[in-house]
Amino acid sequence: GQVSGTGTMKEENAATAVPITVSGTFQRPMLTLTFNGIVYEARQVNGAAQGSYTTVGGIATTLALAAHGYSRDIPILLQEK
């Protein structure tokens, strides 16, 4: 089904948090997410993550960040709160 949410993110050295939106799909066990509004290394980027959600511990995966002329992959752990 469809998933969506909102929140904030704050890079370690940033002065303030920024609002983000998350949308995607969950077709058990695959979770696919798109993140909008992320500011990373002082630039606005979009993020994408995908992983198999099979344990209560969450999903260890890669967050692929992209902007015009920029890309970066960051290891992340997604967990429910």
mmCIF file with all atom_site columns, N, CA and C in Angstrom:
data_model
loop_
_atom_site.group_PDB
_atom_site.id
_atom_site.type_symbol
_atom_site.label_atom_id
_atom_site.label_alt_id
_atom_site.label_comp_id
_atom_site.label_asym_id
_atom_site.label_entity_id
_atom_site.label_seq_id
_atom_site.pdbx_PDB_ins_code
_atom_site.Cartn_x
_atom_site.Cartn_y
_atom_site.Cartn_z
_atom_site.occupancy
_atom_site.B_iso_or_equiv
_atom_site.pdbx_formal_charge
_atom_site.auth_seq_id
_atom_site.auth_comp_id
_atom_site.auth_asym_id
_atom_site.auth_atom_id
_atom_site.pdbx_PDB_model_num
ATOM 1   N N  . GLY A 1 1  ? 0.797  -1.175 0.000   1.00 0.00 ? 1  GLY A N  1
ATOM 2   C CA . GLY A 1 1  ? 0.000  0.000  0.000   1.00 0.00 ? 1  GLY A CA 1
ATOM 3   C C  . GLY A 1 1  ? 0.853  1.257  0.000   1.00 0.00 ? 1  GLY A C  1
ATOM 4   N N  . GLN A 1 2  ? 0.203  2.345  -0.014  1.00 0.00 ? 2  GLN A N  1
ATOM 5   C CA . GLN A 1 2  ? 0.846  3.652  -0.011  1.00 0.00 ? 2  GLN A CA 1
ATOM 6   C C  . GLN A 1 2  ? 1.210  4.057  1.420   1.00 0.00 ? 2  GLN A C  1
ATOM 7   N N  . VAL A 1 3  ? 2.375  4.684  1.584   1.00 0.00 ? 3  VAL A N  1
ATOM 8   C CA . VAL A 1 3  ? 2.787  5.219  2.877   1.00 0.00 ? 3  VAL A CA 1
ATOM 9   C C  . VAL A 1 3  ? 3.201  6.675  2.691   1.00 0.00 ? 3  VAL A C  1
ATOM 10  N N  . SER A 1 4  ? 3.020  7.483  3.743   1.00 0.00 ? 4  SER A N  1
ATOM 11  C CA . SER A 1 4  ? 3.444  8.885  3.677   1.00 0.00 ? 4  SER A CA 1
ATOM 12  C C  . SER A 1 4  ? 3.593  9.421  5.090   1.00 0.00 ? 4  SER A C  1
ATOM 13  N N  . GLY A 1 5  ? 4.342  10.496 5.195   1.00 0.00 ? 5  GLY A N  1
ATOM 14  C CA . GLY A 1 5  ? 4.525  11.125 6.488   1.00 0.00 ? 5  GLY A CA 1
ATOM 15  C C  . GLY A 1 5  ? 5.291  12.420 6.366   1.00 0.00 ? 5  GLY A C  1
ATOM 16  N N  . THR A 1 6  ? 5.377  13.113 7.477   1.00 0.00 ? 6  THR A N  1
ATOM 17  C CA . THR A 1 6  ? 6.132  14.359 7.545   1.00 0.00 ? 6  THR A CA 1
ATOM 18  C C  . THR A 1 6  ? 7.006  14.308 8.782   1.00 0.00 ? 6  THR A C  1
ATOM 19  N N  . GLY A 1 7  ? 7.990  15.157 8.799   1.00 0.00 ? 7  GLY A N  1
ATOM 20  C CA . GLY A 1 7  ? 8.867  15.223 9.951   1.00 0.00 ? 7  GLY A CA 1
ATOM 21  C C  . GLY A 1 7  ? 9.896  16.313 9.755   1.00 0.00 ? 7  GLY A C  1
ATOM 22  N N  . THR A 1 8  ? 10.956 16.222 10.504  1.00 0.00 ? 8  THR A N  1
ATOM 23  C CA . THR A 1 8  ? 12.067 17.159 10.362  1.00 0.00 ? 8  THR A CA 1
ATOM 24  C C  . THR A 1 8  ? 13.366 16.363 10.339  1.00 0.00 ? 8  THR A C  1
ATOM 25  N N  . MET A 1 9  ? 14.386 16.985 9.784   1.00 0.00 ? 9  MET A N  1
ATOM 26  C CA . MET A 1 9  ? 15.719 16.389 9.846   1.00 0.00 ? 9  MET A CA 1
ATOM 27  C C  . MET A 1 9  ? 16.705 17.517 10.110  1.00 0.00 ? 9  MET A C  1
ATOM 28  N N  . LYS A 1 10 ? 17.772 17.155 10.793  1.00 0.00 ? 10 LYS A N  1
ATOM 29  C CA . LYS A 1 10 ? 18.794 18.141 11.116  1.00 0.00 ? 10 LYS A CA 1
ATOM 30  C C  . LYS A 1 10 ? 20.161 17.501 10.937  1.00 0.00 ? 10 LYS A C  1
ATOM 31  N N  . GLU A 1 11 ? 20.921 18.058 10.035  1.00 0.00 ? 11 GLU A N  1
ATOM 32  C CA . GLU A 1 11 ? 22.294 17.608 9.864   1.00 0.00 ? 11 GLU A CA 1
ATOM 33  C C  . GLU A 1 11 ? 23.068 18.011 11.115  1.00 0.00 ? 11 GLU A C  1
ATOM 34  N N  . GLU A 1 12 ? 24.036 17.225 11.511  1.00 0.00 ? 12 GLU A N  1
ATOM 35  C CA . GLU A 1 12 ? 24.734 17.407 12.778  1.00 0.00 ? 12 GLU A CA 1
ATOM 36  C C  . GLU A 1 12 ? 25.191 18.849 13.020  1.00 0.00 ? 12 GLU A C  1
ATOM 37  N N  . ASN A 1 13 ? 25.775 19.493 12.044  1.00 0.00 ? 13 ASN A N  1
ATOM 38  C CA . ASN A 1 13 ? 26.320 20.839 12.241  1.00 0.00 ? 13 ASN A CA 1
ATOM 39  C C  . ASN A 1 13 ? 25.386 21.959 11.811  1.00 0.00 ? 13 ASN A C  1
ATOM 40  N N  . ALA A 1 14 ? 24.159 21.635 11.413  1.00 0.00 ? 14 ALA A N  1
ATOM 41  C CA . ALA A 1 14 ? 23.203 22.654 10.972  1.00 0.00 ? 14 ALA A CA 1
ATOM 42  C C  . ALA A 1 14 ? 22.641 23.409 12.180  1.00 0.00 ? 14 ALA A C  1
ATOM 43  N N  . ALA A 1 15 ? 22.287 24.658 11.942  1.00 0.00 ? 15 ALA A N  1
ATOM 44  C CA . ALA A 1 15 ? 21.741 25.488 13.014  1.00 0.00 ? 15 ALA A CA 1
ATOM 45  C C  . ALA A 1 15 ? 20.331 25.051 13.416  1.00 0.00 ? 15 ALA A C  1
ATOM 46  N N  . THR A 1 16 ? 19.515 24.674 12.436  1.00 0.00 ? 16 THR A N  1
ATOM 47  C CA . THR A 1 16 ? 18.130 24.306 12.727  1.00 0.00 ? 16 THR A CA 1
ATOM 48  C C  . THR A 1 16 ? 17.709 23.096 11.903  1.00 0.00 ? 16 THR A C  1
ATOM 49  N N  . ALA A 1 17 ? 16.620 22.484 12.328  1.00 0.00 ? 17 ALA A N  1
ATOM 50  C CA . ALA A 1 17 ? 16.035 21.371 11.585  1.00 0.00 ? 17 ALA A CA 1
ATOM 51  C C  . ALA A 1 17 ? 15.208 21.920 10.421  1.00 0.00 ? 17 ALA A C  1
ATOM 52  N N  . VAL A 1 18 ? 15.043 21.114 9.378   1.00 0.00 ? 18 VAL A N  1
ATOM 53  C CA . VAL A 1 18 ? 14.217 21.496 8.235   1.00 0.00 ? 18 VAL A CA 1
ATOM 54  C C  . VAL A 1 18 ? 13.067 20.493 8.101   1.00 0.00 ? 18 VAL A C  1
ATOM 55  N N  . PRO A 1 19 ? 11.898 20.957 7.602   1.00 0.00 ? 19 PRO A N  1
ATOM 56  C CA . PRO A 1 19 ? 10.778 20.040 7.409   1.00 0.00 ? 19 PRO A CA 1
ATOM 57  C C  . PRO A 1 19 ? 11.023 19.126 6.207   1.00 0.00 ? 19 PRO A C  1
ATOM 58  N N  . ILE A 1 20 ? 10.619 17.863 6.321   1.00 0.00 ? 20 ILE A N  1
ATOM 59  C CA . ILE A 1 20 ? 10.717 16.937 5.203   1.00 0.00 ? 20 ILE A CA 1
ATOM 60  C C  . ILE A 1 20 ? 9.395  16.206 5.036   1.00 0.00 ? 20 ILE A C  1
ATOM 61  N N  . THR A 1 21 ? 9.184  15.671 3.840   1.00 0.00 ? 21 THR A N  1
ATOM 62  C CA . THR A 1 21 ? 8.044  14.801 3.591   1.00 0.00 ? 21 THR A CA 1
ATOM 63  C C  . THR A 1 21 ? 8.577  13.464 3.094   1.00 0.00 ? 21 THR A C  1
ATOM 64  N N  . VAL A 1 22 ? 7.836  12.414 3.409   1.00 0.00 ? 22 VAL A N  1
ATOM 65  C CA . VAL A 1 22 ? 8.213  11.058 3.011   1.00 0.00 ? 22 VAL A CA 1
ATOM 66  C C  . VAL A 1 22 ? 6.995  10.424 2.348   1.00 0.00 ? 22 VAL A C  1
ATOM 67  N N  . SER A 1 23 ? 7.223  9.767  1.219   1.00 0.00 ? 23 SER A N  1
ATOM 68  C CA . SER A 1 23 ? 6.146  9.034  0.562   1.00 0.00 ? 23 SER A CA 1
ATOM 69  C C  . SER A 1 23 ? 6.729  7.769  -0.037  1.00 0.00 ? 23 SER A C  1
ATOM 70  N N  . GLY A 1 24 ? 5.872  6.811  -0.318  1.00 0.00 ? 24 GLY A N  1
ATOM 71  C CA . GLY A 1 24 ? 6.357  5.583  -0.912  1.00 0.00 ? 24 GLY A CA 1
ATOM 72  C C  . GLY A 1 24 ? 5.336  4.482  -0.888  1.00 0.00 ? 24 GLY A C  1
ATOM 73  N N  . THR A 1 25 ? 5.852  3.253  -1.018  1.00 0.00 ? 25 THR A N  1
ATOM 74  C CA . THR A 1 25 ? 4.997  2.078  -1.051  1.00 0.00 ? 25 THR A CA 1
ATOM 75  C C  . THR A 1 25 ? 5.566  0.991  -0.156  1.00 0.00 ? 25 THR A C  1
ATOM 76  N N  . PHE A 1 26 ? 4.665  0.155  0.330   1.00 0.00 ? 26 PHE A N  1
ATOM 77  C CA . PHE A 1 26 ? 5.057  -1.028 1.087   1.00 0.00 ? 26 PHE A CA 1
ATOM 78  C C  . PHE A 1 26 ? 4.309  -2.218 0.514   1.00 0.00 ? 26 PHE A C  1
ATOM 79  N N  . GLN A 1 27 ? 5.041  -3.066 -0.165  1.00 0.00 ? 27 GLN A N  1
ATOM 80  C CA . GLN A 1 27 ? 4.515  -4.323 -0.689  1.00 0.00 ? 27 GLN A CA 1
ATOM 81  C C  . GLN A 1 27 ? 5.312  -5.408 0.005   1.00 0.00 ? 27 GLN A C  1
ATOM 82  N N  . ARG A 1 28 ? 4.787  -5.923 1.108   1.00 0.00 ? 28 ARG A N  1
ATOM 83  C CA . ARG A 1 28 ? 5.505  -6.836 1.990   1.00 0.00 ? 28 ARG A CA 1
ATOM 84  C C  . ARG A 1 28 ? 6.382  -7.809 1.226   1.00 0.00 ? 28 ARG A C  1
ATOM 85  N N  . PRO A 1 29 ? 7.681  -7.855 1.528   1.00 0.00 ? 29 PRO A N  1
ATOM 86  C CA . PRO A 1 29 ? 8.381  -7.135 2.594   1.00 0.00 ? 29 PRO A CA 1
ATOM 87  C C  . PRO A 1 29 ? 9.089  -5.862 2.114   1.00 0.00 ? 29 PRO A C  1
ATOM 88  N N  . MET A 1 30 ? 8.911  -5.454 0.831   1.00 0.00 ? 30 MET A N  1
ATOM 89  C CA . MET A 1 30 ? 9.692  -4.353 0.275   1.00 0.00 ? 30 MET A CA 1
ATOM 90  C C  . MET A 1 30 ? 9.083  -2.987 0.597   1.00 0.00 ? 30 MET A C  1
ATOM 91  N N  . LEU A 1 31 ? 9.903  -2.135 1.241   1.00 0.00 ? 31 LEU A N  1
ATOM 92  C CA . LEU A 1 31 ? 9.528  -0.757 1.543   1.00 0.00 ? 31 LEU A CA 1
ATOM 93  C C  . LEU A 1 31 ? 10.357 0.150  0.646   1.00 0.00 ? 31 LEU A C  1
ATOM 94  N N  . THR A 1 32 ? 9.688  1.022  -0.108  1.00 0.00 ? 32 THR A N  1
ATOM 95  C CA . THR A 1 32 ? 10.356 1.969  -0.999  1.00 0.00 ? 32 THR A CA 1
ATOM 96  C C  . THR A 1 32 ? 9.905  3.367  -0.608  1.00 0.00 ? 32 THR A C  1
ATOM 97  N N  . LEU A 1 33 ? 10.876 4.248  -0.293  1.00 0.00 ? 33 LEU A N  1
ATOM 98  C CA . LEU A 1 33 ? 10.554 5.593  0.198   1.00 0.00 ? 33 LEU A CA 1
ATOM 99  C C  . LEU A 1 33 ? 11.262 6.672  -0.609  1.00 0.00 ? 33 LEU A C  1
ATOM 100 N N  . THR A 1 34 ? 10.592 7.824  -0.742  1.00 0.00 ? 34 THR A N  1
ATOM 101 C CA . THR A 1 34 ? 11.167 9.030  -1.328  1.00 0.00 ? 34 THR A CA 1
ATOM 102 C C  . THR A 1 34 ? 11.091 10.127 -0.275  1.00 0.00 ? 34 THR A C  1
ATOM 103 N N  . PHE A 1 35 ? 12.206 10.825 -0.074  1.00 0.00 ? 35 PHE A N  1
ATOM 104 C CA . PHE A 1 35 ? 12.298 11.903 0.914   1.00 0.00 ? 35 PHE A CA 1
ATOM 105 C C  . PHE A 1 35 ? 12.479 13.223 0.171   1.00 0.00 ? 35 PHE A C  1
ATOM 106 N N  . ASN A 1 36 ? 11.636 14.214 0.490   1.00 0.00 ? 36 ASN A N  1
ATOM 107 C CA . ASN A 1 36 ? 11.752 15.549 -0.109  1.00 0.00 ? 36 ASN A CA 1
ATOM 108 C C  . ASN A 1 36 ? 11.978 16.577 0.988   1.00 0.00 ? 36 ASN A C  1
ATOM 109 N N  . GLY A 1 37 ? 12.785 17.583 0.677   1.00 0.00 ? 37 GLY A N  1
ATOM 110 C CA . GLY A 1 37 ? 13.039 18.668 1.617   1.00 0.00 ? 37 GLY A CA 1
ATOM 111 C C  . GLY A 1 37 ? 14.344 18.527 2.381   1.00 0.00 ? 37 GLY A C  1
ATOM 112 N N  . ILE A 1 38 ? 15.111 17.480 2.123   1.00 0.00 ? 38 ILE A N  1
ATOM 113 C CA . ILE A 1 38 ? 16.363 17.264 2.849   1.00 0.00 ? 38 ILE A CA 1
ATOM 114 C C  . ILE A 1 38 ? 17.392 18.322 2.455   1.00 0.00 ? 38 ILE A C  1
ATOM 115 N N  . VAL A 1 39 ? 18.093 18.845 3.451   1.00 0.00 ? 39 VAL A N  1
ATOM 116 C CA . VAL A 1 39 ? 19.247 19.711 3.222   1.00 0.00 ? 39 VAL A CA 1
ATOM 117 C C  . VAL A 1 39 ? 20.454 18.961 3.764   1.00 0.00 ? 39 VAL A C  1
ATOM 118 N N  . TYR A 1 40 ? 21.416 18.674 2.876   1.00 0.00 ? 40 TYR A N  1
ATOM 119 C CA . TYR A 1 40 ? 22.600 17.914 3.252   1.00 0.00 ? 40 TYR A CA 1
ATOM 120 C C  . TYR A 1 40 ? 23.816 18.572 2.628   1.00 0.00 ? 40 TYR A C  1
ATOM 121 N N  . GLU A 1 41 ? 24.842 18.786 3.445   1.00 0.00 ? 41 GLU A N  1
ATOM 122 C CA . GLU A 1 41 ? 26.057 19.482 3.009   1.00 0.00 ? 41 GLU A CA 1
ATOM 123 C C  . GLU A 1 41 ? 25.696 20.813 2.348   1.00 0.00 ? 41 GLU A C  1
ATOM 124 N N  . ALA A 1 42 ? 24.773 21.531 2.991   1.00 0.00 ? 42 ALA A N  1
ATOM 125 C CA . ALA A 1 42 ? 24.340 22.878 2.610   1.00 0.00 ? 42 ALA A CA 1
ATOM 126 C C  . ALA A 1 42 ? 23.641 22.940 1.260   1.00 0.00 ? 42 ALA A C  1
ATOM 127 N N  . ARG A 1 43 ? 23.085 21.814 0.779   1.00 0.00 ? 43 ARG A N  1
ATOM 128 C CA . ARG A 1 43 ? 22.345 21.848 -0.476  1.00 0.00 ? 43 ARG A CA 1
ATOM 129 C C  . ARG A 1 43 ? 21.040 21.085 -0.343  1.00 0.00 ? 43 ARG A C  1
ATOM 130 N N  . GLN A 1 44 ? 20.041 21.555 -1.079  1.00 0.00 ? 44 GLN A N  1
ATOM 131 C CA . GLN A 1 44 ? 18.740 20.897 -1.118  1.00 0.00 ? 44 GLN A CA 1
ATOM 132 C C  . GLN A 1 44 ? 18.870 19.637 -1.974  1.00 0.00 ? 44 GLN A C  1
ATOM 133 N N  . VAL A 1 45 ? 18.509 18.486 -1.404  1.00 0.00 ? 45 VAL A N  1
ATOM 134 C CA . VAL A 1 45 ? 18.614 17.218 -2.123  1.00 0.00 ? 45 VAL A CA 1
ATOM 135 C C  . VAL A 1 45 ? 17.322 16.426 -1.957  1.00 0.00 ? 45 VAL A C  1
ATOM 136 N N  . ASN A 1 46 ? 17.102 15.490 -2.854  1.00 0.00 ? 46 ASN A N  1
ATOM 137 C CA . ASN A 1 46 ? 16.025 14.512 -2.725  1.00 0.00 ? 46 ASN A CA 1
ATOM 138 C C  . ASN A 1 46 ? 16.655 13.201 -2.327  1.00 0.00 ? 46 ASN A C  1
ATOM 139 N N  . GLY A 1 47 ? 15.933 12.395 -1.587  1.00 0.00 ? 47 GLY A N  1
ATOM 140 C CA . GLY A 1 47 ? 16.467 11.127 -1.135  1.00 0.00 ? 47 GLY A CA 1
ATOM 141 C C  . GLY A 1 47 ? 15.568 9.966  -1.517  1.00 0.00 ? 47 GLY A C  1
ATOM 142 N N  . ALA A 1 48 ? 16.183 8.796  -1.664  1.00 0.00 ? 48 ALA A N  1
ATOM 143 C CA . ALA A 1 48 ? 15.436 7.582  -1.956  1.00 0.00 ? 48 ALA A CA 1
ATOM 144 C C  . ALA A 1 48 ? 16.063 6.427  -1.189  1.00 0.00 ? 48 ALA A C  1
ATOM 145 N N  . ALA A 1 49 ? 15.210 5.570  -0.642  1.00 0.00 ? 49 ALA A N  1
ATOM 146 C CA . ALA A 1 49 ? 15.687 4.392  0.092   1.00 0.00 ? 49 ALA A CA 1
ATOM 147 C C  . ALA A 1 49 ? 14.750 3.233  -0.191  1.00 0.00 ? 49 ALA A C  1
ATOM 148 N N  . GLN A 1 50 ? 15.333 2.043  -0.178  1.00 0.00 ? 50 GLN A N  1
ATOM 149 C CA . GLN A 1 50 ? 14.546 0.837  -0.414  1.00 0.00 ? 50 GLN A CA 1
ATOM 150 C C  . GLN A 1 50 ? 15.150 -0.284 0.409   1.00 0.00 ? 50 GLN A C  1
ATOM 151 N N  . GLY A 1 51 ? 14.310 -1.113 0.976   1.00 0.00 ? 51 GLY A N  1
ATOM 152 C CA . GLY A 1 51 ? 14.820 -2.237 1.748   1.00 0.00 ? 51 GLY A CA 1
ATOM 153 C C  . GLY A 1 51 ? 13.751 -3.242 2.067   1.00 0.00 ? 51 GLY A C  1
ATOM 154 N N  . SER A 1 52 ? 14.190 -4.402 2.488   1.00 0.00 ? 52 SER A N  1
ATOM 155 C CA . SER A 1 52 ? 13.300 -5.485 2.867   1.00 0.00 ? 52 SER A CA 1
ATOM 156 C C  . SER A 1 52 ? 13.002 -5.377 4.357   1.00 0.00 ? 52 SER A C  1
ATOM 157 N N  . TYR A 1 53 ? 11.735 -5.154 4.688   1.00 0.00 ? 53 TYR A N  1
ATOM 158 C CA . TYR A 1 53 ? 11.311 -4.947 6.065   1.00 0.00 ? 53 TYR A CA 1
ATOM 159 C C  . TYR A 1 53 ? 10.836 -6.276 6.635   1.00 0.00 ? 53 TYR A C  1
ATOM 160 N N  . THR A 1 54 ? 11.781 -7.028 7.207   1.00 0.00 ? 54 THR A N  1
ATOM 161 C CA . THR A 1 54 ? 11.450 -8.369 7.682   1.00 0.00 ? 54 THR A CA 1
ATOM 162 C C  . THR A 1 54 ? 11.684 -8.566 9.172   1.00 0.00 ? 54 THR A C  1
ATOM 163 N N  . THR A 1 55 ? 12.274 -7.570 9.865   1.00 0.00 ? 55 THR A N  1
ATOM 164 C CA . THR A 1 55 ? 12.538 -7.723 11.292  1.00 0.00 ? 55 THR A CA 1
ATOM 165 C C  . THR A 1 55 ? 12.021 -6.518 12.060  1.00 0.00 ? 55 THR A C  1
ATOM 166 N N  . VAL A 1 56 ? 11.807 -6.693 13.359  1.00 0.00 ? 56 VAL A N  1
ATOM 167 C CA . VAL A 1 56 ? 11.372 -5.579 14.196  1.00 0.00 ? 56 VAL A CA 1
ATOM 168 C C  . VAL A 1 56 ? 12.491 -4.576 14.415  1.00 0.00 ? 56 VAL A C  1
ATOM 169 N N  . GLY A 1 57 ? 13.719 -4.947 14.078  1.00 0.00 ? 57 GLY A N  1
ATOM 170 C CA . GLY A 1 57 ? 14.857 -4.047 14.243  1.00 0.00 ? 57 GLY A CA 1
ATOM 171 C C  . GLY A 1 57 ? 14.930 -2.947 13.216  1.00 0.00 ? 57 GLY A C  1
ATOM 172 N N  . GLY A 1 58 ? 14.134 -3.033 12.158  1.00 0.00 ? 58 GLY A N  1
ATOM 173 C CA . GLY A 1 58 ? 14.128 -2.010 11.134  1.00 0.00 ? 58 GLY A CA 1
ATOM 174 C C  . GLY A 1 58 ? 14.821 -2.459 9.866   1.00 0.00 ? 58 GLY A C  1
ATOM 175 N N  . ILE A 1 59 ? 15.199 -1.482 9.056   1.00 0.00 ? 59 ILE A N  1
ATOM 176 C CA . ILE A 1 59 ? 15.818 -1.739 7.762   1.00 0.00 ? 59 ILE A CA 1
ATOM 177 C C  . ILE A 1 59 ? 17.159 -1.020 7.705   1.00 0.00 ? 59 ILE A C  1
ATOM 178 N N  . ALA A 1 60 ? 18.238 -1.772 7.567   1.00 0.00 ? 60 ALA A N  1
ATOM 179 C CA . ALA A 1 60 ? 19.546 -1.182 7.313   1.00 0.00 ? 60 ALA A CA 1
ATOM 180 C C  . ALA A 1 60 ? 19.691 -1.100 5.801   1.00 0.00 ? 60 ALA A C  1
ATOM 181 N N  . THR A 1 61 ? 19.821 0.106  5.267   1.00 0.00 ? 61 THR A N  1
ATOM 182 C CA . THR A 1 61 ? 19.861 0.300  3.825   1.00 0.00 ? 61 THR A CA 1
ATOM 183 C C  . THR A 1 61 ? 20.697 1.531  3.497   1.00 0.00 ? 61 THR A C  1
ATOM 184 N N  . THR A 1 62 ? 20.592 1.996  2.286   1.00 0.00 ? 62 THR A N  1
ATOM 185 C CA . THR A 1 62 ? 21.325 3.180  1.835   1.00 0.00 ? 62 THR A CA 1
ATOM 186 C C  . THR A 1 62 ? 20.330 4.259  1.445   1.00 0.00 ? 62 THR A C  1
ATOM 187 N N  . LEU A 1 63 ? 20.590 5.481  1.889   1.00 0.00 ? 63 LEU A N  1
ATOM 188 C CA . LEU A 1 63 ? 19.815 6.638  1.464   1.00 0.00 ? 63 LEU A CA 1
ATOM 189 C C  . LEU A 1 63 ? 20.576 7.279  0.315   1.00 0.00 ? 63 LEU A C  1
ATOM 190 N N  . ALA A 1 64 ? 19.996 7.225  -0.872  1.00 0.00 ? 64 ALA A N  1
ATOM 191 C CA . ALA A 1 64 ? 20.617 7.810  -2.062  1.00 0.00 ? 64 ALA A CA 1
ATOM 192 C C  . ALA A 1 64 ? 20.153 9.262  -2.172  1.00 0.00 ? 64 ALA A C  1
ATOM 193 N N  . LEU A 1 65 ? 21.082 10.202 -2.025  1.00 0.00 ? 65 LEU A N  1
ATOM 194 C CA . LEU A 1 65 ? 20.775 11.626 -2.121  1.00 0.00 ? 65 LEU A CA 1
ATOM 195 C C  . LEU A 1 65 ? 21.162 12.134 -3.498  1.00 0.00 ? 65 LEU A C  1
ATOM 196 N N  . ALA A 1 66 ? 20.328 13.009 -4.076  1.00 0.00 ? 66 ALA A N  1
ATOM 197 C CA . ALA A 1 66 ? 20.616 13.527 -5.408  1.00 0.00 ? 66 ALA A CA 1
ATOM 198 C C  . ALA A 1 66 ? 20.140 14.962 -5.549  1.00 0.00 ? 66 ALA A C  1
ATOM 199 N N  . ALA A 1 67 ? 20.914 15.738 -6.272  1.00 0.00 ? 67 ALA A N  1
ATOM 200 C CA . ALA A 1 67 ? 20.568 17.094 -6.686  1.00 0.00 ? 67 ALA A CA 1
ATOM 201 C C  . ALA A 1 67 ? 21.300 17.324 -7.999  1.00 0.00 ? 67 ALA A C  1
ATOM 202 N N  . HIS A 1 68 ? 21.006 18.401 -8.664  1.00 0.00 ? 68 HIS A N  1
ATOM 203 C CA . HIS A 1 68 ? 21.664 18.689 -9.938  1.00 0.00 ? 68 HIS A CA 1
ATOM 204 C C  . HIS A 1 68 ? 23.187 18.702 -9.747  1.00 0.00 ? 68 HIS A C  1
ATOM 205 N N  . GLY A 1 69 ? 23.879 17.808 -10.418 1.00 0.00 ? 69 GLY A N  1
ATOM 206 C CA . GLY A 1 69 ? 25.332 17.738 -10.335 1.00 0.00 ? 69 GLY A CA 1
ATOM 207 C C  . GLY A 1 69 ? 25.867 17.152 -9.039  1.00 0.00 ? 69 GLY A C  1
ATOM 208 N N  . TYR A 1 70 ? 25.033 16.479 -8.263  1.00 0.00 ? 70 TYR A N  1
ATOM 209 C CA . TYR A 1 70 ? 25.452 15.974 -6.955  1.00 0.00 ? 70 TYR A CA 1
ATOM 210 C C  . TYR A 1 70 ? 24.768 14.647 -6.675  1.00 0.00 ? 70 TYR A C  1
ATOM 211 N N  . SER A 1 71 ? 25.510 13.699 -6.113  1.00 0.00 ? 71 SER A N  1
ATOM 212 C CA . SER A 1 71 ? 24.902 12.472 -5.598  1.00 0.00 ? 71 SER A CA 1
ATOM 213 C C  . SER A 1 71 ? 25.766 11.931 -4.474  1.00 0.00 ? 71 SER A C  1
ATOM 214 N N  . ARG A 1 72 ? 25.108 11.297 -3.531  1.00 0.00 ? 72 ARG A N  1
ATOM 215 C CA . ARG A 1 72 ? 25.806 10.747 -2.368  1.00 0.00 ? 72 ARG A CA 1
ATOM 216 C C  . ARG A 1 72 ? 24.972 9.616  -1.799  1.00 0.00 ? 72 ARG A C  1
ATOM 217 N N  . ASP A 1 73 ? 25.600 8.519  -1.411  1.00 0.00 ? 73 ASP A N  1
ATOM 218 C CA . ASP A 1 73 ? 24.925 7.406  -0.754  1.00 0.00 ? 73 ASP A CA 1
ATOM 219 C C  . ASP A 1 73 ? 25.358 7.356  0.700   1.00 0.00 ? 73 ASP A C  1
ATOM 220 N N  . ILE A 1 74 ? 24.380 7.278  1.606   1.00 0.00 ? 74 ILE A N  1
ATOM 221 C CA . ILE A 1 74 ? 24.641 7.285  3.039   1.00 0.00 ? 74 ILE A CA 1
ATOM 222 C C  . ILE A 1 74 ? 23.975 6.067  3.668   1.00 0.00 ? 74 ILE A C  1
ATOM 223 N N  . PRO A 1 75 ? 24.710 5.286  4.453   1.00 0.00 ? 75 PRO A N  1
ATOM 224 C CA . PRO A 1 75 ? 24.075 4.163  5.149   1.00 0.00 ? 75 PRO A CA 1
ATOM 225 C C  . PRO A 1 75 ? 23.131 4.691  6.241   1.00 0.00 ? 75 PRO A C  1
ATOM 226 N N  . ILE A 1 76 ? 21.937 4.091  6.325   1.00 0.00 ? 76 ILE A N  1
ATOM 227 C CA . ILE A 1 76 ? 20.956 4.517  7.326   1.00 0.00 ? 76 ILE A CA 1
ATOM 228 C C  . ILE A 1 76 ? 20.278 3.287  7.936   1.00 0.00 ? 76 ILE A C  1
ATOM 229 N N  . LEU A 1 77 ? 19.661 3.515  9.078   1.00 0.00 ? 77 LEU A N  1
ATOM 230 C CA . LEU A 1 77 ? 18.815 2.505  9.712   1.00 0.00 ? 77 LEU A CA 1
ATOM 231 C C  . LEU A 1 77 ? 17.439 3.144  9.907   1.00 0.00 ? 77 LEU A C  1
ATOM 232 N N  . LEU A 1 78 ? 16.423 2.591  9.268   1.00 0.00 ? 78 LEU A N  1
ATOM 233 C CA . LEU A 1 78 ? 15.058 3.067  9.421   1.00 0.00 ? 78 LEU A CA 1
ATOM 234 C C  . LEU A 1 78 ? 14.349 2.195  10.434  1.00 0.00 ? 78 LEU A C  1
ATOM 235 N N  . GLN A 1 79 ? 13.755 2.836  11.460  1.00 0.00 ? 79 GLN A N  1
ATOM 236 C CA . GLN A 1 79 ? 13.054 2.105  12.503  1.00 0.00 ? 79 GLN A CA 1
ATOM 237 C C  . GLN A 1 79 ? 11.732 2.787  12.816  1.00 0.00 ? 79 GLN A C  1
ATOM 238 N N  . GLU A 1 80 ? 10.766 1.993  13.253  1.00 0.00 ? 80 GLU A N  1
ATOM 239 C CA . GLU A 1 80 ? 9.495  2.551  13.697  1.00 0.00 ? 80 GLU A CA 1
ATOM 240 C C  . GLU A 1 80 ? 9.662  3.155  15.078  1.00 0.00 ? 80 GLU A C  1
ATOM 241 N N  . LYS A 1 81 ? 8.861  4.185  15.350  1.00 0.00 ? 81 LYS A N  1
ATOM 242 C CA . LYS A 1 81 ? 8.809  4.763  16.691  1.00 0.00 ? 81 LYS A CA 1
ATOM 243 C C  . LYS A 1 81 ? 7.498  4.451  17.314  1.00 0.00 ? 81 LYS A C  1
#
